mmCIF file of N, CA and C in Angstrom:
data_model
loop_
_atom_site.group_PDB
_atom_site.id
_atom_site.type_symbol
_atom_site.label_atom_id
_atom_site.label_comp_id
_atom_site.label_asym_id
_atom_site.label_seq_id
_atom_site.Cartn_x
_atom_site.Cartn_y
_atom_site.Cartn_z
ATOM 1 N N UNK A 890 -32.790 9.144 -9.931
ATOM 2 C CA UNK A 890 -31.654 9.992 -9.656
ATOM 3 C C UNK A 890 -30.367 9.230 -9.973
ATOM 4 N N UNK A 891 -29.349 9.767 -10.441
ATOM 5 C CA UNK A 891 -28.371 9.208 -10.644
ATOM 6 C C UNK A 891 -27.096 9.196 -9.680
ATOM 7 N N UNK A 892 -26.712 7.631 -9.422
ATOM 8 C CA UNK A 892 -25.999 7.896 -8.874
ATOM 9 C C UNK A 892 -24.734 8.825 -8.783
ATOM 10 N N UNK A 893 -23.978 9.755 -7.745
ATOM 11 C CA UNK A 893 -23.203 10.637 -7.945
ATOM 12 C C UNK A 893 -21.254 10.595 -8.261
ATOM 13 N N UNK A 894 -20.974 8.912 -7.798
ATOM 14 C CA UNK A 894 -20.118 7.986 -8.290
ATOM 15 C C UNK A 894 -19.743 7.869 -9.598
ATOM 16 N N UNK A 895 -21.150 7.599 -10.278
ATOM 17 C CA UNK A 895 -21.577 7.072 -11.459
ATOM 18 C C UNK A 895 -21.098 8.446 -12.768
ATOM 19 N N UNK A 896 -21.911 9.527 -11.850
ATOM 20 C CA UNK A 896 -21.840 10.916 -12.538
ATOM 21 C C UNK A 896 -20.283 11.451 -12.756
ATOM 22 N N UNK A 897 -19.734 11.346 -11.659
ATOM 23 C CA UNK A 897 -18.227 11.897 -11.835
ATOM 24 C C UNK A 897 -17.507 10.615 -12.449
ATOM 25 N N UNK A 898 -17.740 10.088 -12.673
ATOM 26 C CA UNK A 898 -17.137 8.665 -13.216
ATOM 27 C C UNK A 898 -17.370 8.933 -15.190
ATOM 28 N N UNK A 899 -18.608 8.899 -15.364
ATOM 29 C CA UNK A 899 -19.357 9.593 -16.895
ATOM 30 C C UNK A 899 -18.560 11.256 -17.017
ATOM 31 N N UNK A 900 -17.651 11.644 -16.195
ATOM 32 C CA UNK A 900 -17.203 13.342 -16.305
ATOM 33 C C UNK A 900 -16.108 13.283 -16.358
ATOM 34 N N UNK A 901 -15.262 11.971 -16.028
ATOM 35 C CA UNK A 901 -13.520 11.575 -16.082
ATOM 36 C C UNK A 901 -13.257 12.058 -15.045
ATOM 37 N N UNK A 902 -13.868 12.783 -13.972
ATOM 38 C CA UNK A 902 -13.069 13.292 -12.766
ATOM 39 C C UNK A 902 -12.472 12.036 -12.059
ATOM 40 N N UNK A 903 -13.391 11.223 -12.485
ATOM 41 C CA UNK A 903 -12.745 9.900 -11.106
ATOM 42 C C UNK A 903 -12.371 8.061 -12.238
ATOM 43 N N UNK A 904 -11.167 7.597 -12.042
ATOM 44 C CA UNK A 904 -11.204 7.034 -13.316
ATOM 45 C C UNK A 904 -11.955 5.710 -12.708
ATOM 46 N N UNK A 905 -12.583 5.144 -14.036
ATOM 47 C CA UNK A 905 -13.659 4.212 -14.401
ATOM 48 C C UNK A 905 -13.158 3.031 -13.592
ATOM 49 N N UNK A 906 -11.733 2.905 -14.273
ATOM 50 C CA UNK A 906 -11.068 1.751 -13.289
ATOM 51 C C UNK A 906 -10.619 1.630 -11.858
ATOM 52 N N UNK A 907 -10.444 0.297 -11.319
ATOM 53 C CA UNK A 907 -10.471 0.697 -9.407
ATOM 54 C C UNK A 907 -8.940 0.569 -9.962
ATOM 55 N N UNK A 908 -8.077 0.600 -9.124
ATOM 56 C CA UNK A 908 -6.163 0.247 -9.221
ATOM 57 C C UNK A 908 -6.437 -0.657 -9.173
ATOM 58 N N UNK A 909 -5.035 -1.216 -9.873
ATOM 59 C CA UNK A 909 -4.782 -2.346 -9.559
ATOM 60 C C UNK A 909 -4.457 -3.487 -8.779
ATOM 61 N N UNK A 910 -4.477 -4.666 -8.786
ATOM 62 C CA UNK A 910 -4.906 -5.514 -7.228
ATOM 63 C C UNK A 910 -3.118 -5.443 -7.191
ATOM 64 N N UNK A 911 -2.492 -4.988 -7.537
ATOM 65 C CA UNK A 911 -0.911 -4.939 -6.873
ATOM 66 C C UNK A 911 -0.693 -3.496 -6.108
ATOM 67 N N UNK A 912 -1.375 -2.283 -5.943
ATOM 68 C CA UNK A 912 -1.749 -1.273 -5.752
ATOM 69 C C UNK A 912 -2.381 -1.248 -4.406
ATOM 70 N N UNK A 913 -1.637 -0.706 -3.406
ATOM 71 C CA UNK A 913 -1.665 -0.361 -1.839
ATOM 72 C C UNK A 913 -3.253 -0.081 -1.575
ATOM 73 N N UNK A 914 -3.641 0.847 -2.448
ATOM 74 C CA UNK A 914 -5.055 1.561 -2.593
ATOM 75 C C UNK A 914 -6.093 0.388 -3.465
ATOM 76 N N UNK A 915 -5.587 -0.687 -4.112
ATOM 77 C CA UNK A 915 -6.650 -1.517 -4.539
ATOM 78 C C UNK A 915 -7.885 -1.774 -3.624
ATOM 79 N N UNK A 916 -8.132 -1.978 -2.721
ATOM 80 C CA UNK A 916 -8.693 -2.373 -1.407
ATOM 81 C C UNK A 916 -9.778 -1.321 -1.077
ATOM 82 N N UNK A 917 -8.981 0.180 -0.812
ATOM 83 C CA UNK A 917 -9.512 1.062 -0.764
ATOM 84 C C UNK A 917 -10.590 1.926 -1.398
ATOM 85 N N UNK A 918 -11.727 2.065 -0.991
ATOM 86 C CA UNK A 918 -13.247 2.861 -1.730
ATOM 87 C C UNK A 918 -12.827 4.134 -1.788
ATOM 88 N N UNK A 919 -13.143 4.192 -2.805
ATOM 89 C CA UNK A 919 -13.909 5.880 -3.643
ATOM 90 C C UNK A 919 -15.186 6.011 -2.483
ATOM 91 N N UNK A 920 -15.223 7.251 -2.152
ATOM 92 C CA UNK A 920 -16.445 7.573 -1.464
ATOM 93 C C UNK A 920 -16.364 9.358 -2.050
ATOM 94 N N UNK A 921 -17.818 9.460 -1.759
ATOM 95 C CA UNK A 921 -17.995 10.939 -2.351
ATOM 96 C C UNK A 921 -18.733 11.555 -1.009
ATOM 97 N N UNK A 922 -18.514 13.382 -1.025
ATOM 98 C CA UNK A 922 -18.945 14.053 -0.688
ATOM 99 C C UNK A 922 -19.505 15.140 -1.119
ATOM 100 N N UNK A 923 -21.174 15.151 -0.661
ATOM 101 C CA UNK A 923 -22.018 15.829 -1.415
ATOM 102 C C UNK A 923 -22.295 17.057 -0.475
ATOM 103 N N UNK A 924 -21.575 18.674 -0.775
ATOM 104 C CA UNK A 924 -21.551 19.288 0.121
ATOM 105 C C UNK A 924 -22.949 19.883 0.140
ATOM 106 N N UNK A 925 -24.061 19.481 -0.435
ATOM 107 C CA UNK A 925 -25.190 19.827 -0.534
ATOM 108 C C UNK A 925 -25.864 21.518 -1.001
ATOM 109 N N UNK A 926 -25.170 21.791 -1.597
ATOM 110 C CA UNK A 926 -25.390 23.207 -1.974
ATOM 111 C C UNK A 926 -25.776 23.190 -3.140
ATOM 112 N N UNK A 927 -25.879 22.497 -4.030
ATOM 113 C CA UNK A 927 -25.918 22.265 -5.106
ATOM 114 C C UNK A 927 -24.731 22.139 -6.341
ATOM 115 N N UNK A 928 -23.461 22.277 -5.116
ATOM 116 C CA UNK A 928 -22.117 21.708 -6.294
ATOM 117 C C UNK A 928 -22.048 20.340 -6.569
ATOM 118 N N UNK A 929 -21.457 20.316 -7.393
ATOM 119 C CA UNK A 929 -21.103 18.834 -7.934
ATOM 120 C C UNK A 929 -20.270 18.179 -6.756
ATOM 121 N N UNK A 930 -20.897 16.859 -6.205
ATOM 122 C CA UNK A 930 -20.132 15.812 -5.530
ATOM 123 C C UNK A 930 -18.606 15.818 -5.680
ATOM 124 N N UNK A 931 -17.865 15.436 -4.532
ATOM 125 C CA UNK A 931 -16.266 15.251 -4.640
ATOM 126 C C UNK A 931 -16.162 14.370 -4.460
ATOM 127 N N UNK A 932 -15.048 13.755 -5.559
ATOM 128 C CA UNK A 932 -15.278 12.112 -4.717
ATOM 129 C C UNK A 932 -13.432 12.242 -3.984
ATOM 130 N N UNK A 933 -13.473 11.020 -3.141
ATOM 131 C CA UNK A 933 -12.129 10.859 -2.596
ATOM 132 C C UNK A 933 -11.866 9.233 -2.411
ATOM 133 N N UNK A 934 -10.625 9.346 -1.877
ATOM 134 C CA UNK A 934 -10.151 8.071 -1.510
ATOM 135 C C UNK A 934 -10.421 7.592 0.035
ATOM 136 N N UNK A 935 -11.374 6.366 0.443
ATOM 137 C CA UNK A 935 -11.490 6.279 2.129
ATOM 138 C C UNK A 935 -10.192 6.476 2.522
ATOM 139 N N UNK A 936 -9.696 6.704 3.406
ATOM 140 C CA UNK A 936 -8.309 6.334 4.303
ATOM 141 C C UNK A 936 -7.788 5.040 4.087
ATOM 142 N N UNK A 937 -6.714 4.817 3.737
ATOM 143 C CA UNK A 937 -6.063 3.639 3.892
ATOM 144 C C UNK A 937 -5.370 3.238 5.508
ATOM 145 N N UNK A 938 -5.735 2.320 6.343
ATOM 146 C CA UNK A 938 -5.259 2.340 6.938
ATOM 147 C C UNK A 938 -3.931 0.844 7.138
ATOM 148 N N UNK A 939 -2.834 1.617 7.853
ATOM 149 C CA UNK A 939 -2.074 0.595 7.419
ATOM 150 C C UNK A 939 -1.683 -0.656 8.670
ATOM 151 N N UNK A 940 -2.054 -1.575 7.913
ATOM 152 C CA UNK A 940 -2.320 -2.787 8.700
ATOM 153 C C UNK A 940 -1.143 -2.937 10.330
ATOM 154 N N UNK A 941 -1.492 -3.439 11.272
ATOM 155 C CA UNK A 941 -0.852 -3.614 12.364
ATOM 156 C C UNK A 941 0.388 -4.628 11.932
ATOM 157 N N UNK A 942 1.877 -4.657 12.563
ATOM 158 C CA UNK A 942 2.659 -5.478 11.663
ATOM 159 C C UNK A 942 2.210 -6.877 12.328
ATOM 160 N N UNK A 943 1.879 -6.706 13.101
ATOM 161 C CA UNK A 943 1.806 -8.324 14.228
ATOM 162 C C UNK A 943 0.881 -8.693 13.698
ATOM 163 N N UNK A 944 0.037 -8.196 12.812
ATOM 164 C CA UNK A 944 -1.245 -9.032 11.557
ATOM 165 C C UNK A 944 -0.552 -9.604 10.692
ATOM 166 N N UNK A 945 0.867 -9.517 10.475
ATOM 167 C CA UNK A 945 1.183 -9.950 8.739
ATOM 168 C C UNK A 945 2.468 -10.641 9.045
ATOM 169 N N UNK A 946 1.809 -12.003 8.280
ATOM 170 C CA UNK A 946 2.762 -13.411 8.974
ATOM 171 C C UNK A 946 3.948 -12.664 8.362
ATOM 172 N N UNK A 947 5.311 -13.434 8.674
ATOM 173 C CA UNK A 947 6.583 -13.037 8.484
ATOM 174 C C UNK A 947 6.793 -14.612 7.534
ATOM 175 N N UNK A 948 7.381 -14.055 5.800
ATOM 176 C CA UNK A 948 7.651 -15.041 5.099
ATOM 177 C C UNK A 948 9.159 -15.267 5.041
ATOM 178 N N UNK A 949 9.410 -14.072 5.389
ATOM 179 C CA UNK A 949 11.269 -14.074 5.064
ATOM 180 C C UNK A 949 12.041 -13.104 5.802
ATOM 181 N N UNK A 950 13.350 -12.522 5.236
ATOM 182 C CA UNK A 950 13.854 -11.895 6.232
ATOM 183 C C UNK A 950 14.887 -11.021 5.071
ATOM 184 N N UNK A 951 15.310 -9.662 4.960
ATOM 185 C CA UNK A 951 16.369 -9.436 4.211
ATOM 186 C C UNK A 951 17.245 -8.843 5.069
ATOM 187 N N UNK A 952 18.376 -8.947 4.474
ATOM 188 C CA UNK A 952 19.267 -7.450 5.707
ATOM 189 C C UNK A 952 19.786 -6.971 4.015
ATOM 190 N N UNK A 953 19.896 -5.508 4.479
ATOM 191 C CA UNK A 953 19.924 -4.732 3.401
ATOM 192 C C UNK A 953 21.691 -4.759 3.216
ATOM 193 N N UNK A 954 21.987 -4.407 1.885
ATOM 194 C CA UNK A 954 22.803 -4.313 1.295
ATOM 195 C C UNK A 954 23.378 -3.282 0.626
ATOM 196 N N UNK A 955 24.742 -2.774 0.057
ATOM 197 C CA UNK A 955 24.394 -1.501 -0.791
ATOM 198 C C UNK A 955 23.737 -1.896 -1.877
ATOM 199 N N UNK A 956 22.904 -0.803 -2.375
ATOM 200 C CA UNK A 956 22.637 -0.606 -3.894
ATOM 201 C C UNK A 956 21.184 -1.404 -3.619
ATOM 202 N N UNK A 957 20.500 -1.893 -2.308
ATOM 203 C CA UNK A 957 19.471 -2.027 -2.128
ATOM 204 C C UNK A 957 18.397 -0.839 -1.900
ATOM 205 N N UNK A 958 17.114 -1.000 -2.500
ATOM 206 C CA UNK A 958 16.022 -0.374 -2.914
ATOM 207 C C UNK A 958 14.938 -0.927 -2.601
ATOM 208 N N UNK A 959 13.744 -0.781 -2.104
ATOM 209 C CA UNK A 959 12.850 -0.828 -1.728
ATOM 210 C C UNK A 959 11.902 -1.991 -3.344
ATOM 211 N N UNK A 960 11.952 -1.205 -4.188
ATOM 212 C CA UNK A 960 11.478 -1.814 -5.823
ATOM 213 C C UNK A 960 12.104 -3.330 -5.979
ATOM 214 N N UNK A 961 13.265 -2.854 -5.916
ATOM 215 C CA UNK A 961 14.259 -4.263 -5.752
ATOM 216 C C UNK A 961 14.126 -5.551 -5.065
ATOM 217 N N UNK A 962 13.744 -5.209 -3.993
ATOM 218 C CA UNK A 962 13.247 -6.290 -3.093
ATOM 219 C C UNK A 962 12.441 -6.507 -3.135
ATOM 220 N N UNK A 963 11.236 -5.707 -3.629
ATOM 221 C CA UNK A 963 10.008 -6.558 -3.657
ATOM 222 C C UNK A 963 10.114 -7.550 -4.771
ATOM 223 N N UNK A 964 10.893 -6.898 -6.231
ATOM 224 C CA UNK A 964 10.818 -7.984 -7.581
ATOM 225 C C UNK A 964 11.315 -8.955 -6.836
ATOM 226 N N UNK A 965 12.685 -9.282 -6.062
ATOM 227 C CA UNK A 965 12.913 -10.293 -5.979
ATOM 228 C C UNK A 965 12.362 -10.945 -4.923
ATOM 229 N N UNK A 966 11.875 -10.461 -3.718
ATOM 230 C CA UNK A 966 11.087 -11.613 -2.506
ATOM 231 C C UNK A 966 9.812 -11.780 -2.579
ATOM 232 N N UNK A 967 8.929 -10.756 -3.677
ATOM 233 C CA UNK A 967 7.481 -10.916 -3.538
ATOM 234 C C UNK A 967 6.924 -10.540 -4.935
ATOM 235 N N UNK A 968 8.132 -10.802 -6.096
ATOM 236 C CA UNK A 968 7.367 -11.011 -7.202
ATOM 237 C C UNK A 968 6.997 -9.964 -8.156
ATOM 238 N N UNK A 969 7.072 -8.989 -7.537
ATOM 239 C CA UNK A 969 6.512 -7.501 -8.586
ATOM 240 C C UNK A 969 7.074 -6.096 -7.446
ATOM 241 N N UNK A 970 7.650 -5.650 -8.554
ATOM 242 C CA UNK A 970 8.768 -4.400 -8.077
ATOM 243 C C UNK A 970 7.532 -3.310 -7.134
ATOM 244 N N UNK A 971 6.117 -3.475 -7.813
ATOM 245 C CA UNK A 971 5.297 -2.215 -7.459
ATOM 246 C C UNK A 971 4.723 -2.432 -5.757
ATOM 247 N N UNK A 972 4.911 -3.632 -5.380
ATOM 248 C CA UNK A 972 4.786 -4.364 -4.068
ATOM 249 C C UNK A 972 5.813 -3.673 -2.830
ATOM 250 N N UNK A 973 6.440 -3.060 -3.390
ATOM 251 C CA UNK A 973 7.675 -2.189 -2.156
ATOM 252 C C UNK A 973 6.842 -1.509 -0.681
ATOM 253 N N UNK A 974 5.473 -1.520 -1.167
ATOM 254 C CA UNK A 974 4.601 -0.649 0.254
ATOM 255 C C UNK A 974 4.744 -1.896 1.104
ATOM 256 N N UNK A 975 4.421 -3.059 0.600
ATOM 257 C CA UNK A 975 4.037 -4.298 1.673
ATOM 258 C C UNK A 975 5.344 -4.587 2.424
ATOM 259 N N UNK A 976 6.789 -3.966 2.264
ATOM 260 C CA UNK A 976 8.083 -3.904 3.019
ATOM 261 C C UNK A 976 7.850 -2.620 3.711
ATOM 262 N N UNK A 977 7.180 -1.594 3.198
ATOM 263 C CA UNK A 977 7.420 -0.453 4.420
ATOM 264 C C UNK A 977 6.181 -0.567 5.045
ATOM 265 N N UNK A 978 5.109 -0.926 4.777
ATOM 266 C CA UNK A 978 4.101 -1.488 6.155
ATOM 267 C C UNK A 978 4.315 -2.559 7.095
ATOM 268 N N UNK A 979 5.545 -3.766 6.428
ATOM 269 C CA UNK A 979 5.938 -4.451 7.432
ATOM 270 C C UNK A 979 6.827 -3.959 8.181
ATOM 271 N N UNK A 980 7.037 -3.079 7.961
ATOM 272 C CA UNK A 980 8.740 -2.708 8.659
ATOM 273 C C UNK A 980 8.374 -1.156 9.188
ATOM 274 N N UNK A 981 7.072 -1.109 9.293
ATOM 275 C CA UNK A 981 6.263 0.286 10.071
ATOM 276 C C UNK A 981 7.325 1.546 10.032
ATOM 277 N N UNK A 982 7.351 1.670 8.404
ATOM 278 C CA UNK A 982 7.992 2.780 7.806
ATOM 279 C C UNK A 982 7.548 4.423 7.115
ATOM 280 N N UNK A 983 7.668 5.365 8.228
ATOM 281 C CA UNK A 983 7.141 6.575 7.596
ATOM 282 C C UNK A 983 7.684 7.015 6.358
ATOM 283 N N UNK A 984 8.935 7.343 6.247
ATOM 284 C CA UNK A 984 9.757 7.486 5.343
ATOM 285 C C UNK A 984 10.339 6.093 4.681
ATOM 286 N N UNK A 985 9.559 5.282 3.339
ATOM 287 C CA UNK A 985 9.830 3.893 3.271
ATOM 288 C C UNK A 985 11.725 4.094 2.347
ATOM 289 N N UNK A 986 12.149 5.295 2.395
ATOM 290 C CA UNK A 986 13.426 5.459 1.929
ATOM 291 C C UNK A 986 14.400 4.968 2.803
ATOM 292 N N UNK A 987 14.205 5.285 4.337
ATOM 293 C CA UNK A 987 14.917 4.936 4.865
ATOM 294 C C UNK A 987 15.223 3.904 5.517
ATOM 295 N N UNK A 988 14.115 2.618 5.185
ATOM 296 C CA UNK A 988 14.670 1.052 5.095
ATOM 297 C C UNK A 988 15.774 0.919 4.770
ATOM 298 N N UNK A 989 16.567 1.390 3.537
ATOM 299 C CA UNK A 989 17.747 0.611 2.594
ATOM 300 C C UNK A 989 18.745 1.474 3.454
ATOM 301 N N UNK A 990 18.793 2.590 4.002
ATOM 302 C CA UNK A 990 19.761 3.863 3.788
ATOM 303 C C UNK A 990 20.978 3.264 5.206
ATOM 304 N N UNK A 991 20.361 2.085 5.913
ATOM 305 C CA UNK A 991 21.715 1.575 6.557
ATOM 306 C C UNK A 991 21.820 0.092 6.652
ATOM 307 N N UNK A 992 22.978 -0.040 5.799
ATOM 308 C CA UNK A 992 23.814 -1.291 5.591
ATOM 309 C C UNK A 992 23.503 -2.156 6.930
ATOM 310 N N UNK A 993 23.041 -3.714 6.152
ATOM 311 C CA UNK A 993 22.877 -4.286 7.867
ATOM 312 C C UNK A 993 21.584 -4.375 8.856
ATOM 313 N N UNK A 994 20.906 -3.655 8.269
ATOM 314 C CA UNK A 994 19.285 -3.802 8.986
ATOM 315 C C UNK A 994 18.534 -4.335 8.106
ATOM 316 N N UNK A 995 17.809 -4.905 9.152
ATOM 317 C CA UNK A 995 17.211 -6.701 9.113
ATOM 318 C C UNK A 995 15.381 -6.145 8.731
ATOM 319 N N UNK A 996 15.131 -6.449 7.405
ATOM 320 C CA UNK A 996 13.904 -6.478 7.386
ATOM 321 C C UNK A 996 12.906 -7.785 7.086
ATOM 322 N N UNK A 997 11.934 -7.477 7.946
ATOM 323 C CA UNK A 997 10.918 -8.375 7.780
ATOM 324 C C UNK A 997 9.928 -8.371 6.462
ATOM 325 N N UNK A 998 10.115 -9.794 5.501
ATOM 326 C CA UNK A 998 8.968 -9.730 4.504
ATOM 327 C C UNK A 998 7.771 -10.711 4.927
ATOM 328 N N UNK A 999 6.665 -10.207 4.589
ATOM 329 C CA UNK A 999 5.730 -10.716 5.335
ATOM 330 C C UNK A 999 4.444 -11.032 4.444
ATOM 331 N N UNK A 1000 3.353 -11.973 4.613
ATOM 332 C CA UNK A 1000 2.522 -12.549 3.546
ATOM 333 C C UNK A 1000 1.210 -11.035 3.390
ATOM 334 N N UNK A 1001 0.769 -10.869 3.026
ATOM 335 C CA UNK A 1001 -0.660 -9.726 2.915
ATOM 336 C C UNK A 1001 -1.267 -10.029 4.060
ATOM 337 N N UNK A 1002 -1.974 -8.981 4.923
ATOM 338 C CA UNK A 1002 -2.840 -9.336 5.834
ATOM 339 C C UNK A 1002 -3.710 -10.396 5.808
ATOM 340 N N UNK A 1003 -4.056 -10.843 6.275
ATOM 341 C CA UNK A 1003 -5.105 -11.983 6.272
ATOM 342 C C UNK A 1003 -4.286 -13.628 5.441
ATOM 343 N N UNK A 1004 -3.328 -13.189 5.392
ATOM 344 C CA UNK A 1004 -2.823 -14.532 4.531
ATOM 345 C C UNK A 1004 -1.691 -15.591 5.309
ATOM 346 N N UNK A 1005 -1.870 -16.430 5.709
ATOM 347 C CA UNK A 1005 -0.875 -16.876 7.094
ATOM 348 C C UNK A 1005 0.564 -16.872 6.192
ATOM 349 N N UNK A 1006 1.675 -17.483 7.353
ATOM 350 C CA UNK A 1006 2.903 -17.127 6.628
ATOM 351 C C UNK A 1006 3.942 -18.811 6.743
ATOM 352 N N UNK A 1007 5.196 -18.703 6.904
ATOM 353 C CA UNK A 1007 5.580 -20.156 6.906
ATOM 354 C C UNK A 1007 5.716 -19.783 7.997
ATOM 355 N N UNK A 1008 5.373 -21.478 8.461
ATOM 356 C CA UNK A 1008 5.503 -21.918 10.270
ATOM 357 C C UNK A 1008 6.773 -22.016 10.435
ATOM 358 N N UNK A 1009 7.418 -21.600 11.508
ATOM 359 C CA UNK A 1009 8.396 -21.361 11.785
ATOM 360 C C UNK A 1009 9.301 -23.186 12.004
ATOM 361 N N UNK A 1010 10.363 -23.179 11.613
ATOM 362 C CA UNK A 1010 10.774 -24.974 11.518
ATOM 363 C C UNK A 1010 11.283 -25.359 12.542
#
């Protein structure tokens, strides 16, 4: 029998490649549901769940500025513009727009879960 992953994968419904390891969802499994009727499997994304902030060492610190952006800060404190989720999961942001939107608030940048951070001096 073939796997049903495999099948929607051979059909383009689900792409071949996982995201990329800079990609919030890299981490995250494809899982399928087979509603057993004889339709074709669905596949989906598990839940991402987003890490507790008191898990994710604190590397730095910004206070926002005008003309600050979420993209922005990540190129410059963590290296790649597409990294902007790892500021609104540290900064336990529903709306990650409204980090920048007042002058003066202090955000925390912080290492990936599981990755310690600098010891405090």
């Amino acid at each position: 029998m073939t796997d049903p992953l495999q099948a929607l994968v051979a059909a383009g419904a689900v792409p071949a490649g996982r995201f990329p390891p800079n990609s919030r969802y890299a981490a995250t499994p494809v899982l399928t549901h087979d509603p057993g009727d004889g339709r074709r499997p669905v596949a989906y994304l598990a839940r991402r769940l987003v890490p507790q902030p008191e898990r994710l060492a604190a590397v730095g610190e910004h206070t926002v500025v005008e003309g600050d952006r979420l993209d922005l800060l990540a190129g410059r404190h963590l290296g790649d513009p597409e990294l902007w989720w790892r500021i609104a999961d540290a900064n336990v942001a529903a709306h990650p727009d409204e980090l920048t939107a007042h002058l003066g608030r202090r955000l925390r940048l912080t290492a990936p879960e599981g990755i310690p951070g600098v010891p405090d001096a």
